[in-house]
Coordinates of C-alpha atoms and ligand atoms in Angstrom, one line a residue:
M1 CA 14.0 -18.2 6.5
N2 CA 11.0 -17.0 9.3
F3 CA 8.8 -18.9 11.6
I4 CA 6.6 -19.7 9.2
E5 CA 8.4 -21.2 6.8
E6 CA 10.6 -22.9 9.5
I7 CA 7.1 -24.1 10.5
V8 CA 6.2 -25.1 6.9
E9 CA 9.6 -26.9 6.6
K10 CA 8.9 -29.3 9.5
D11 CA 5.2 -30.6 8.2
L12 CA 6.9 -31.0 4.5
Q13 CA 9.3 -33.2 6.7
E14 CA 6.4 -35.0 8.6
K15 CA 4.5 -35.0 5.6
K16 CA 1.5 -33.4 6.9
N17 CA -0.8 -32.7 4.6
D18 CA 0.6 -35.6 2.2
G19 CA 3.1 -32.6 1.7
R20 CA 1.0 -30.5 -0.2
I21 CA 0.9 -26.7 1.0
Q22 CA -1.4 -24.4 -0.3
T23 CA -2.3 -21.0 1.4
R24 CA -5.3 -18.2 0.8
F25 CA -4.9 -14.7 0.4
P26 CA -8.6 -13.4 1.7
P27 CA -9.2 -10.0 1.4
E28 CA -12.6 -7.8 2.1
P29 CA -13.5 -6.4 -1.1
N30 CA -14.4 -3.5 0.8
G31 CA -11.3 -1.0 -0.3
Y32 CA -8.2 -0.9 -2.3
L33 CA -5.1 -3.3 -0.9
H34 CA -2.6 -1.3 1.1
I35 CA 1.2 -1.8 2.2
G36 CA -0.1 -3.7 5.1
H37 CA -1.9 -6.1 2.8
V38 CA 1.6 -6.5 1.1
K39 CA 2.7 -8.3 3.7
A40 CA 0.5 -10.6 3.6
I41 CA 0.9 -11.3 0.0
C42 CA 4.1 -11.8 0.4
M43 CA 4.5 -14.3 3.1
D44 CA 0.9 -16.1 1.3
F45 CA 2.4 -16.0 -2.2
G46 CA 5.8 -16.1 -0.8
I47 CA 5.2 -19.7 0.7
A48 CA 3.7 -20.9 -2.2
E49 CA 6.4 -20.1 -4.6
R50 CA 9.0 -21.5 -2.4
Y51 CA 7.7 -24.1 -1.3
G52 CA 5.8 -25.7 -4.5
G53 CA 2.3 -24.9 -3.3
V54 CA -0.5 -23.1 -4.7
C55 CA -2.3 -19.9 -3.1
N56 CA -5.7 -18.8 -4.0
L57 CA -7.1 -15.3 -3.7
R58 CA -10.5 -15.9 -1.8
F59 CA -12.0 -12.5 -1.2
D60 CA -13.9 -12.2 2.3
D61 CA -17.4 -11.3 0.6
T62 CA -19.7 -11.6 3.8
N63 CA -20.9 -7.8 4.4
P64 CA -22.8 -6.7 1.2
V65 CA -22.8 -3.4 2.8
K66 CA -19.5 -2.0 2.3
E67 CA -18.6 -4.2 -0.5
D68 CA -18.5 -4.0 -4.3
T69 CA -16.5 -5.3 -7.9
E70 CA -14.4 -2.2 -7.7
Y71 CA -13.0 -3.6 -4.4
V72 CA -12.1 -6.5 -6.4
D73 CA -11.4 -5.8 -9.5
S74 CA -8.4 -3.6 -7.7
I75 CA -7.5 -6.3 -5.6
K76 CA -6.9 -8.1 -8.8
H77 CA -4.9 -5.7 -10.8
D78 CA -2.8 -4.9 -7.4
I79 CA -1.8 -8.6 -6.6
A80 CA -1.0 -8.8 -10.2
W81 CA 1.2 -5.4 -10.2
L82 CA 3.2 -7.1 -7.5
G83 CA 4.3 -9.9 -9.8
F84 CA 1.8 -13.0 -7.5
H85 CA 0.2 -15.5 -9.3
W86 CA -2.4 -17.1 -7.6
G87 CA -3.9 -20.7 -8.4
Q88 CA -8.0 -19.7 -8.1
I89 CA -9.9 -17.0 -7.3
Y90 CA -12.8 -18.7 -4.8
Y91 CA -14.9 -16.2 -2.9
A92 CA -16.9 -16.9 0.3
S93 CA -19.5 -16.1 -1.5
D94 CA -19.2 -19.4 -3.7
Y95 CA -20.3 -20.9 -0.2
F96 CA -23.4 -19.3 1.4
Q97 CA -25.5 -22.5 0.5
Q98 CA -22.6 -25.0 1.8
L99 CA -22.1 -22.7 5.1
Y100 CA -26.0 -22.6 5.5
D101 CA -26.6 -25.9 5.3
L102 CA -24.0 -26.2 8.1
A103 CA -25.7 -23.9 10.0
I104 CA -28.7 -26.0 9.8
Q105 CA -27.0 -28.6 10.7
F106 CA -25.5 -27.0 14.0
I107 CA -28.9 -26.4 14.7
K108 CA -30.3 -29.3 14.7
A109 CA -27.8 -30.9 16.4
G110 CA -28.2 -28.6 19.0
K111 CA -25.5 -26.5 18.9
A112 CA -27.0 -23.0 17.6
Y113 CA -29.8 -21.1 18.3
V114 CA -32.0 -18.3 17.0
D115 CA -31.2 -14.9 19.7
E116 CA -34.2 -11.7 19.1
Q117 CA -31.9 -9.8 21.3
S118 CA -30.3 -6.5 20.4
A119 CA -27.1 -6.3 19.9
E120 CA -26.5 -4.5 23.2
E121 CA -28.5 -6.5 24.9
I122 CA -26.2 -9.0 23.8
A123 CA -23.2 -7.3 24.2
A124 CA -23.9 -6.7 28.3
Q125 CA -24.5 -10.3 28.4
K126 CA -20.7 -11.0 27.2
G127 CA -19.6 -11.1 30.6
T128 CA -15.7 -9.8 31.6
P129 CA -12.5 -11.5 30.9
T130 CA -12.5 -13.1 34.8
E131 CA -16.0 -12.3 34.8
P132 CA -18.5 -15.7 33.3
G133 CA -21.1 -14.7 31.2
Q134 CA -25.1 -14.9 31.6
N135 CA -26.6 -16.9 29.0
S136 CA -29.4 -15.0 26.9
P137 CA -33.1 -15.9 27.8
Y138 CA -33.6 -17.4 23.9
R139 CA -30.7 -20.0 24.7
D140 CA -32.3 -23.1 25.0
R141 CA -35.6 -22.5 22.7
P142 CA -36.4 -25.6 21.1
I143 CA -34.6 -27.2 18.0
E144 CA -37.6 -27.3 15.9
E145 CA -38.4 -23.1 16.5
N146 CA -35.2 -22.7 16.0
L147 CA -34.8 -23.9 12.7
R148 CA -38.4 -22.1 11.4
L149 CA -36.6 -18.5 12.8
F150 CA -33.7 -19.1 11.2
E151 CA -35.5 -19.9 7.7
A152 CA -37.6 -16.9 8.7
M153 CA -34.5 -15.3 8.9
Q154 CA -33.5 -16.3 5.4
A155 CA -36.4 -15.6 3.5
G156 CA -36.9 -11.6 4.6
E157 CA -39.5 -12.5 7.1
I158 CA -37.8 -10.5 10.1
P159 CA -36.2 -7.1 9.8
D160 CA -32.5 -6.5 10.2
G161 CA -30.9 -6.7 14.1
K162 CA -34.6 -8.6 15.5
M163 CA -32.6 -12.0 15.1
V164 CA -29.1 -13.5 15.4
L165 CA -27.6 -16.6 14.9
R166 CA -25.5 -18.0 17.8
A167 CA -23.6 -20.5 18.3
K168 CA -24.7 -22.4 21.8
I169 CA -21.0 -23.3 23.6
D170 CA -20.0 -21.7 26.9
M171 CA -21.3 -18.6 28.4
A172 CA -18.4 -19.1 30.5
N173 CA -15.9 -20.2 28.4
P174 CA -12.2 -17.8 30.0
N175 CA -12.0 -16.9 25.5
M176 CA -14.4 -14.5 25.4
H177 CA -15.1 -16.0 22.1
F178 CA -16.7 -18.8 22.9
R179 CA -19.5 -17.0 24.5
D180 CA -22.2 -18.2 22.2
P181 CA -20.3 -16.2 18.4
I182 CA -22.7 -14.9 16.1
M183 CA -22.7 -17.1 13.4
Y184 CA -25.7 -15.5 10.8
R185 CA -26.8 -12.2 11.2
I186 CA -29.2 -10.4 8.6
I187 CA -28.6 -7.6 6.4
T188 CA -31.9 -6.8 3.6
T189 CA -30.5 -2.8 2.9
H190 CA -28.1 -3.7 0.2
P191 CA -27.8 -6.6 -2.3
H192 CA -24.9 -8.9 -3.0
H193 CA -22.2 -7.5 -5.6
R194 CA -22.0 -11.1 -6.9
T195 CA -25.3 -13.1 -5.0
G196 CA -27.7 -9.9 -5.9
R197 CA -30.6 -10.5 -3.2
Q198 CA -30.5 -14.5 -2.9
W199 CA -29.5 -14.0 0.6
N200 CA -30.9 -12.9 3.8
V201 CA -28.3 -13.7 6.2
Y202 CA -24.6 -13.6 5.8
P203 CA -22.3 -15.3 7.9
M204 CA -19.8 -14.2 10.3
Y205 CA -16.0 -14.3 10.1
D206 CA -15.5 -16.8 12.5
F207 CA -18.6 -19.0 11.1
A208 CA -16.8 -18.3 7.2
H209 CA -13.2 -18.5 7.0
G210 CA -12.1 -21.8 9.0
Q211 CA -15.0 -23.1 6.9
S212 CA -13.8 -22.2 3.7
D213 CA -10.3 -22.6 4.4
Y214 CA -11.6 -26.1 4.8
F215 CA -13.6 -26.6 1.9
E216 CA -11.1 -25.3 -0.6
G217 CA -8.4 -27.4 1.2
V218 CA -5.7 -24.5 3.1
T219 CA -3.4 -26.7 4.8
H220 CA -1.3 -23.5 6.5
S221 CA -4.0 -20.4 7.2
I222 CA -2.1 -17.5 7.7
C223 CA -3.4 -14.5 9.2
T224 CA -1.9 -11.1 12.0
L225 CA -1.8 -11.8 15.8
E226 CA -4.8 -10.3 16.2
F227 CA -6.6 -13.5 15.5
V228 CA -4.6 -15.9 18.0
V229 CA -7.8 -15.7 20.2
H230 CA -9.6 -17.0 17.3
R231 CA -8.0 -20.0 16.5
P232 CA -9.0 -21.8 19.6
L233 CA -12.9 -21.4 18.1
Y234 CA -11.4 -21.6 14.0
D235 CA -10.3 -25.0 15.5
W236 CA -14.0 -25.5 17.7
F237 CA -16.0 -24.5 14.2
I238 CA -14.2 -27.5 11.9
D239 CA -14.2 -29.9 14.7
Q240 CA -17.6 -30.2 14.1
F241 CA -18.1 -31.4 11.2
V242 CA -14.6 -32.7 10.8
D243 CA -15.9 -36.1 11.0
N244 CA -19.6 -35.3 8.5
K245 CA -19.9 -38.5 5.7
P246 CA -20.0 -37.3 3.4
C247 CA -16.7 -35.6 4.1
L248 CA -17.3 -32.2 3.0
S249 CA -13.4 -31.8 2.4
P250 CA -12.5 -33.2 -1.2
W251 CA -8.8 -33.6 1.0
G252 CA -10.3 -36.2 3.2
N253 CA -11.3 -36.7 6.8
N254 CA -7.9 -36.9 7.6
Y255 CA -7.1 -33.2 6.7
R256 CA -7.4 -30.2 9.1
P257 CA -6.4 -26.6 8.2
R258 CA -4.4 -25.1 10.7
Q259 CA -4.7 -21.3 11.3
F260 CA -0.3 -19.2 11.6
E261 CA -0.5 -14.9 12.8
F262 CA 2.3 -12.8 12.5
N263 CA 2.8 -9.6 13.5
R264 CA 0.6 -6.8 11.8
L265 CA 2.9 -4.1 9.9
N266 CA 2.5 -0.5 11.2
I267 CA 3.7 2.4 9.2
T268 CA 4.9 6.1 11.4
Y269 CA 3.3 9.1 9.9
T270 CA 0.2 7.0 8.1
V271 CA -2.5 5.0 8.8
M272 CA -2.7 1.2 7.8
S273 CA -6.7 0.4 8.2
K274 CA -9.3 0.5 5.2
R275 CA -12.0 1.9 7.2
K276 CA -9.9 5.0 8.1
M277 CA -8.5 5.3 4.5
L278 CA -11.9 5.3 3.1
Q279 CA -12.9 8.1 5.2
L280 CA -10.3 10.3 3.6
V281 CA -11.6 9.4 0.2
K282 CA -14.8 10.4 1.3
E283 CA -14.1 13.5 2.7
G284 CA -12.0 14.5 0.2
L285 CA -8.9 14.9 2.3
V286 CA -7.2 13.4 -0.2
A287 CA -7.5 12.9 -4.5
G288 CA -9.0 9.1 -4.2
W289 CA -7.2 5.7 -3.3
D290 CA -4.5 6.3 -5.8
D291 CA -3.6 9.5 -4.3
P292 CA 0.1 9.2 -3.9
R293 CA -0.1 10.0 -0.3
M294 CA -1.8 6.9 0.5
P295 CA 0.0 3.8 1.9
T296 CA -2.7 2.4 -0.4
V297 CA -0.7 -0.2 -3.4
C298 CA -2.4 1.8 -6.2
G299 CA -1.1 6.0 -4.3
L300 CA 2.4 4.3 -3.9
R301 CA 2.3 2.8 -7.0
R302 CA 1.4 6.5 -8.7
R303 CA 3.7 7.8 -6.1
G304 CA 6.8 6.3 -7.8
Y305 CA 7.7 3.4 -5.7
T306 CA 8.2 0.0 -7.6
A307 CA 6.9 -3.1 -7.2
E308 CA 10.2 -4.5 -6.7
A309 CA 10.6 -1.4 -3.6
I310 CA 8.2 -2.5 -2.4
R311 CA 8.8 -6.5 -2.5
T312 CA 11.9 -5.3 -0.5
F313 CA 11.1 -3.7 2.3
I314 CA 8.6 -6.0 2.8
D315 CA 11.9 -8.8 2.9
K316 CA 14.0 -5.9 5.1
I317 CA 10.8 -6.1 8.0
G318 CA 10.3 -9.0 8.5
Y319 CA 7.7 -11.4 10.1
T320 CA 7.6 -12.1 14.1
K321 CA 5.2 -12.5 16.4
V322 CA 5.8 -8.9 18.2
E323 CA 3.1 -5.7 17.1
G324 CA 5.5 -2.8 16.7
T325 CA 6.0 0.4 14.5
I326 CA 7.6 0.7 11.6
D327 CA 9.5 4.2 10.5
L328 CA 8.5 5.6 7.6
G329 CA 12.0 6.0 6.5
L330 CA 13.0 3.1 6.0
L331 CA 10.3 2.9 3.2
E332 CA 11.9 6.3 2.0
H333 CA 15.5 4.8 1.8
T334 CA 14.2 1.2 0.3
V335 CA 12.8 3.2 -2.8
R336 CA 16.0 5.3 -3.5
E337 CA 17.6 1.9 -3.6
C338 CA 15.7 1.0 -5.6
L339 CA 15.8 4.0 -8.1
K340 CA 19.5 4.5 -7.6
E341 CA 20.2 2.5 -10.0
K342 CA 17.5 2.9 -12.5
A343 CA 16.4 6.2 -12.6
P344 CA 17.6 8.5 -15.4
R345 CA 19.7 11.5 -14.2
V346 CA 17.8 14.7 -15.8
S347 CA 17.8 18.6 -15.6
A348 CA 14.4 20.3 -13.6
I349 CA 15.1 23.7 -12.6
F350 CA 12.2 24.5 -10.2
D351 CA 12.4 27.8 -9.6
P352 CA 14.2 29.4 -12.7
V353 CA 15.6 32.1 -13.6
R354 CA 17.2 33.4 -17.2
L355 CA 21.0 32.9 -17.9
V356 CA 22.4 35.1 -20.9
I357 CA 26.3 33.5 -21.8
T358 CA 27.0 36.9 -23.6
N359 CA 30.6 35.5 -25.4
Y360 CA 28.4 32.4 -26.3
P361 CA 26.9 33.1 -30.0
A362 CA 23.5 34.4 -30.2
D363 CA 22.4 32.2 -33.4
S364 CA 24.4 28.6 -32.5
K365 CA 23.3 26.1 -30.9
E366 CA 25.1 22.6 -29.8
V367 CA 24.0 19.0 -28.6
I368 CA 25.7 18.2 -24.8
T369 CA 26.0 14.4 -24.8
A370 CA 25.2 13.6 -21.3
E371 CA 25.2 10.1 -19.4
N372 CA 21.9 8.9 -18.0
I373 CA 23.5 8.0 -15.1
D374 CA 26.6 8.9 -14.1
G375 CA 29.2 5.6 -13.5
I376 CA 26.8 3.1 -15.5
P377 CA 27.4 3.8 -18.5
E378 CA 25.8 0.5 -20.2
L379 CA 22.2 3.2 -19.0
G380 CA 23.2 4.8 -22.2
T381 CA 23.3 8.5 -22.8
R382 CA 21.2 11.0 -24.0
N383 CA 21.6 14.4 -26.0
V384 CA 21.2 18.1 -24.2
P385 CA 20.5 20.9 -26.1
F386 CA 23.2 24.1 -25.7
A387 CA 22.8 27.6 -26.5
R388 CA 23.5 31.0 -25.5
E389 CA 20.1 31.8 -22.5
L390 CA 19.9 28.7 -20.2
W391 CA 17.4 28.1 -16.9
I392 CA 19.1 28.0 -13.8
E393 CA 18.1 27.5 -9.9
R394 CA 17.4 30.9 -8.9
E395 CA 18.6 30.1 -5.9
D396 CA 22.6 28.7 -7.6
F397 CA 23.1 32.5 -7.9
R398 CA 24.3 35.5 -5.4
E399 CA 24.7 38.9 -6.0
D400 CA 27.1 39.0 -3.2
A401 CA 27.9 36.2 -1.7
D402 CA 30.7 35.2 0.7
K403 CA 33.5 33.0 1.1
N404 CA 31.6 29.9 1.5
F405 CA 29.3 30.3 -1.2
Y406 CA 30.7 28.3 -4.2
R407 CA 27.9 28.8 -6.9
L408 CA 27.3 31.5 -9.6
S409 CA 28.4 35.1 -8.4
A410 CA 28.9 38.2 -9.9
A411 CA 31.2 39.4 -6.6
P412 CA 33.7 39.5 -5.4
D413 CA 35.7 38.0 -7.8
G414 CA 33.9 35.8 -9.8
R415 CA 34.2 32.6 -9.5
E416 CA 33.9 30.1 -11.9
V417 CA 31.3 27.1 -12.3
R418 CA 30.8 23.8 -14.1
L419 CA 27.3 24.1 -15.9
K420 CA 27.0 19.9 -15.1
N421 CA 27.7 17.8 -18.5
A422 CA 29.0 21.3 -20.5
Y423 CA 31.4 24.4 -19.9
I424 CA 32.8 26.4 -16.7
I425 CA 31.2 30.1 -16.7
K426 CA 31.8 33.0 -14.9
A427 CA 28.7 35.1 -13.7
T428 CA 29.5 39.3 -14.3
G429 CA 26.3 40.7 -13.3
C430 CA 23.0 40.4 -13.5
K431 CA 19.7 42.5 -14.3
K432 CA 16.3 43.3 -11.7
D433 CA 12.9 44.3 -12.1
A434 CA 11.6 46.9 -9.9
E435 CA 11.6 45.1 -6.7
G436 CA 14.5 43.9 -7.2
N437 CA 14.1 40.6 -8.0
V438 CA 16.9 39.0 -10.6
T439 CA 15.4 38.3 -13.8
T440 CA 18.9 38.2 -15.6
I441 CA 22.5 36.5 -15.1
Y442 CA 24.7 37.5 -17.4
A443 CA 28.6 35.2 -17.4
T444 CA 30.9 34.7 -19.9
Y445 CA 32.2 31.0 -20.4
D446 CA 35.9 29.2 -21.8
P447 CA 34.9 27.9 -24.9
E448 CA 38.2 25.3 -23.8
S449 CA 36.2 23.7 -21.0
K450 CA 33.5 21.6 -22.3
S451 CA 33.2 18.5 -20.4
G452 CA 34.5 15.3 -21.7
T453 CA 37.2 17.8 -23.8
E454 CA 40.6 18.2 -22.2
G455 CA 39.5 21.1 -20.8
G456 CA 36.7 19.4 -19.5
N457 CA 38.9 18.1 -16.5
R458 CA 39.2 21.1 -15.4
K459 CA 37.9 21.4 -11.7
T460 CA 35.8 24.1 -10.2
K461 CA 34.5 24.0 -6.7
A462 CA 30.7 23.9 -7.9
T463 CA 28.7 22.1 -10.9
I464 CA 25.2 23.5 -10.7
N465 CA 22.3 22.6 -13.6
W466 CA 20.2 24.0 -16.3
V467 CA 18.1 23.4 -18.7
E468 CA 18.6 25.4 -22.4
C469 CA 15.7 28.3 -22.6
D470 CA 14.4 27.4 -26.0
S471 CA 14.2 23.5 -25.6
A472 CA 13.1 23.9 -22.5
L473 CA 10.0 22.3 -21.6
D474 CA 6.7 23.1 -19.0
A475 CA 6.2 20.4 -16.2
E476 CA 3.8 20.3 -12.9
V477 CA 5.8 19.0 -10.7
R478 CA 4.2 18.2 -7.4
L479 CA 6.0 17.6 -4.3
Y480 CA 4.1 15.4 -1.4
D481 CA 5.7 14.8 1.9
R482 CA 4.4 12.6 4.5
L483 CA 0.3 12.7 4.8
F484 CA 0.3 12.9 8.9
A485 CA 2.5 15.2 10.8
V486 CA 2.3 13.4 13.6
E487 CA 4.6 9.9 13.9
N488 CA 1.4 7.8 15.5
P489 CA -2.5 9.3 14.2
S490 CA -3.3 5.9 15.2
A491 CA -1.9 6.4 18.7
D492 CA -3.7 9.9 19.6
E493 CA -6.2 11.4 21.3
R494 CA -7.4 13.9 18.6
D495 CA -9.6 12.8 15.6
F496 CA -7.1 11.3 12.8
R497 CA -8.6 14.1 10.3
E498 CA -7.3 17.0 12.2
L499 CA -3.9 15.5 12.0
L500 CA -3.1 15.5 8.3
N501 CA 0.0 17.2 7.7
P502 CA -0.8 20.1 6.2
D503 CA 2.3 20.7 3.7
S504 CA 1.9 16.9 2.6
L505 CA 1.8 18.3 -1.2
R506 CA 3.2 21.5 -3.0
I507 CA 2.5 22.3 -6.8
T508 CA 5.0 24.0 -8.4
N509 CA 6.2 24.7 -12.0
A510 CA 9.7 23.8 -13.2
K511 CA 11.3 23.8 -17.1
V512 CA 11.9 20.5 -17.5
E513 CA 14.5 19.4 -20.2
Q514 CA 13.4 18.0 -23.7
A515 CA 14.2 14.6 -23.4
L516 CA 10.8 13.9 -21.0
A517 CA 8.4 15.3 -24.1
S518 CA 8.3 11.4 -24.4
A519 CA 8.0 10.6 -20.6
Q520 CA 5.4 8.3 -20.1
P521 CA 3.0 7.3 -16.5
Q522 CA 5.3 5.7 -14.2
D523 CA 8.6 6.5 -16.2
H524 CA 10.9 6.9 -13.9
F525 CA 13.6 10.1 -13.3
Q526 CA 16.3 11.1 -11.0
F527 CA 15.7 15.5 -10.8
L528 CA 19.1 16.3 -10.5
K529 CA 19.4 17.3 -6.8
Q530 CA 16.5 17.1 -6.3
G531 CA 15.0 13.7 -5.8
Y532 CA 13.4 11.1 -7.5
F533 CA 10.0 11.0 -9.8
V534 CA 7.8 9.2 -11.8
V535 CA 5.4 10.4 -14.8
D536 CA 2.5 11.2 -13.5
D537 CA -1.1 8.5 -14.8
D538 CA -2.8 12.1 -15.6
S539 CA 0.4 13.6 -18.0
T540 CA 0.0 14.5 -21.3
P541 CA 2.7 16.0 -24.0
E542 CA 1.1 19.1 -23.7
H543 CA 0.9 19.0 -19.6
L544 CA 3.6 17.4 -17.9
V545 CA 3.7 16.0 -14.5
F546 CA 5.9 14.6 -12.5
N547 CA 5.4 13.6 -9.0
R548 CA 7.9 13.6 -6.2
T549 CA 8.5 9.7 -5.0
A550 CA 11.1 11.0 -2.9
S551 CA 13.4 13.5 -1.8
L552 CA 17.6 13.0 -1.7
K553 CA 18.3 12.9 1.3
D554 CA 18.0 10.2 3.3
N555 CA 17.5 10.6 6.8
W556 CA 16.6 7.3 7.5
Q557 CA 20.1 6.0 6.8
K558 CA 21.5 9.0 9.6
K559 CA 19.8 7.7 12.3
Ligands
ATP601 P1 -8.5 -3.4 7.6 O1 -7.6 -3.1 9.0 O2 -7.3 -2.1 6.8 O3 -8.9 -3.0 6.8 P2 -8.4 -6.1 7.1 O4 -7.5 -6.9 8.3 O5 -9.8 -5.8 7.6 O6 -7.8 -4.7 6.3 P3 -8.9 -8.0 5.5 O7 -9.0 -7.7 4.0 O8 -9.8 -8.4 6.0 O9 -8.3 -6.4 5.4 O10 -6.8 -8.3 5.4 C1 -6.7 -9.6 4.1 C2 -5.6 -9.7 5.0 O11 -4.4 -9.1 5.1 C3 -6.2 -10.9 6.6 O12 -5.6 -11.6 6.3 C4 -5.5 -9.7 6.9 O13 -4.7 -10.4 8.1 C5 -4.0 -9.1 6.1 N1 -3.9 -7.9 7.0 C6 -4.2 -6.6 6.8 N2 -3.8 -5.4 7.2 C7 -2.4 -6.5 7.9 C8 -1.2 -5.0 8.0 N3 -1.3 -4.2 8.4 N4 -0.5 -6.3 7.5 C9 -0.2 -7.5 7.5 N5 -1.0 -7.9 6.9 C10 -2.6 -7.0 7.1
MG602 MG1 -10.3 -8.5 8.1

């Protein structure tokens, strides 16, 4: 049980909020969800599911400059893909009128004023955590003037940046967030994706978030640790109108939302900020939000991560009150563990060279039965064509091998090697081109050694993969690796764009077995000895494309 669950259980025992549990997940629709958001999603939706409550989706759409319906749609899609169900869908913009009315109420009560200073002037007066700030020269203007100016701001009569509405609290408060925080700013440059040109003033986070929670009846407003310092202000704003009559919440005057915070997710070798991700996308440094190297939900999905793997990872890291950074290796380890039991094994030859079995009849073909996953017979079998000419990996053959090389070699003694699921062969020689590259390998096979027959029990020191030449399909294989070359790009002095891993994508062509002809986007496979792969969304039967989800080697477990 995590510490938030403990709080919730205690609240339930004490019958707080009449035993009601309501959470929300509040993304700003200004980018795609990343795996950091998934940590919040698993918490918000998880609490509601576990304790018979409801989790609503609330789009925190208070900044039209950066927001778009494209993001709204992707966020809904990703949450559903992760397997979570929201109750209602709300938008902060649904409350623009209510919030505006509240702001007017604040002004009338002498608790808010219109400041005409620039952002720089306001910042210069903020003071420091140890020194008090200075009052704005506009702080004590008459209520009537404040009302008139705020209405002029909303009417579109004041240019952007010329005025803001500030709460009149305390410029000497040790908590800097209380030093007359900005409640409203003017934005006329961009229409809002839902309200169009209706509004020229937009509420700031601190004035919108807690109020939205209150209007909806959120009981546990869970967010990340950077909001700890905002919590007193969250409570202060609600204090100002909690006794309003009629009550602004459907849940009566005894109800209050409360904020709780946990540590945000950071992962090595990546960035976890929508702003930086947007830069990568806009500058073409990745192929899009769903580039398989991106830590976005859609990127991870395209990379071959399953919802189960992502959720298992979030379970493993847990929730605390201390910031830290998680090793990317743990995420990779988790996806391997999840795919190990599920992904059918198939043969894909990345650097193919032709092997000719000289004593196998030229006009003959047979079908080999291969288990989809060794040792899990329930997962079925597939038929693999076998004939005289096969593709094998170039590195599985050496013309002159020393005694430590157990795979194919013609010299010194032509050792025996098993073709996976098929026969034992022995290399007899090879043909090379003018540059000395091997173009064909010759071998003989033992007809009595077929796997699954009595002779199939004969052991060899090595087993190699193969794909029958005639039936083999060509496939584009995208070998993805970590996006950044440094462990912590966000802590580096250099611009994060200079820290990208130049080898994060290598594209190669492979010969793959016929069974993959019918593979559909999002099908998962283990390419024997290579790693886990997924069929890319762009893949077609005419042009197969596979993305590497993870290599087979598990570096993390070794550590
Ligand atoms: P970013 O910093 O990437 O722009 P954000 O905090 O601005 O993210 P929001 O859309 O406001 O993004 O986030 C929605 C919710 O997801 C918030 O409750 C926020 O606390 C949570 N969240 C965002 N990033 C993380 C993270 N790395 N780990 C855990 N929760 C996160
Ligand atoms: Mg945010």
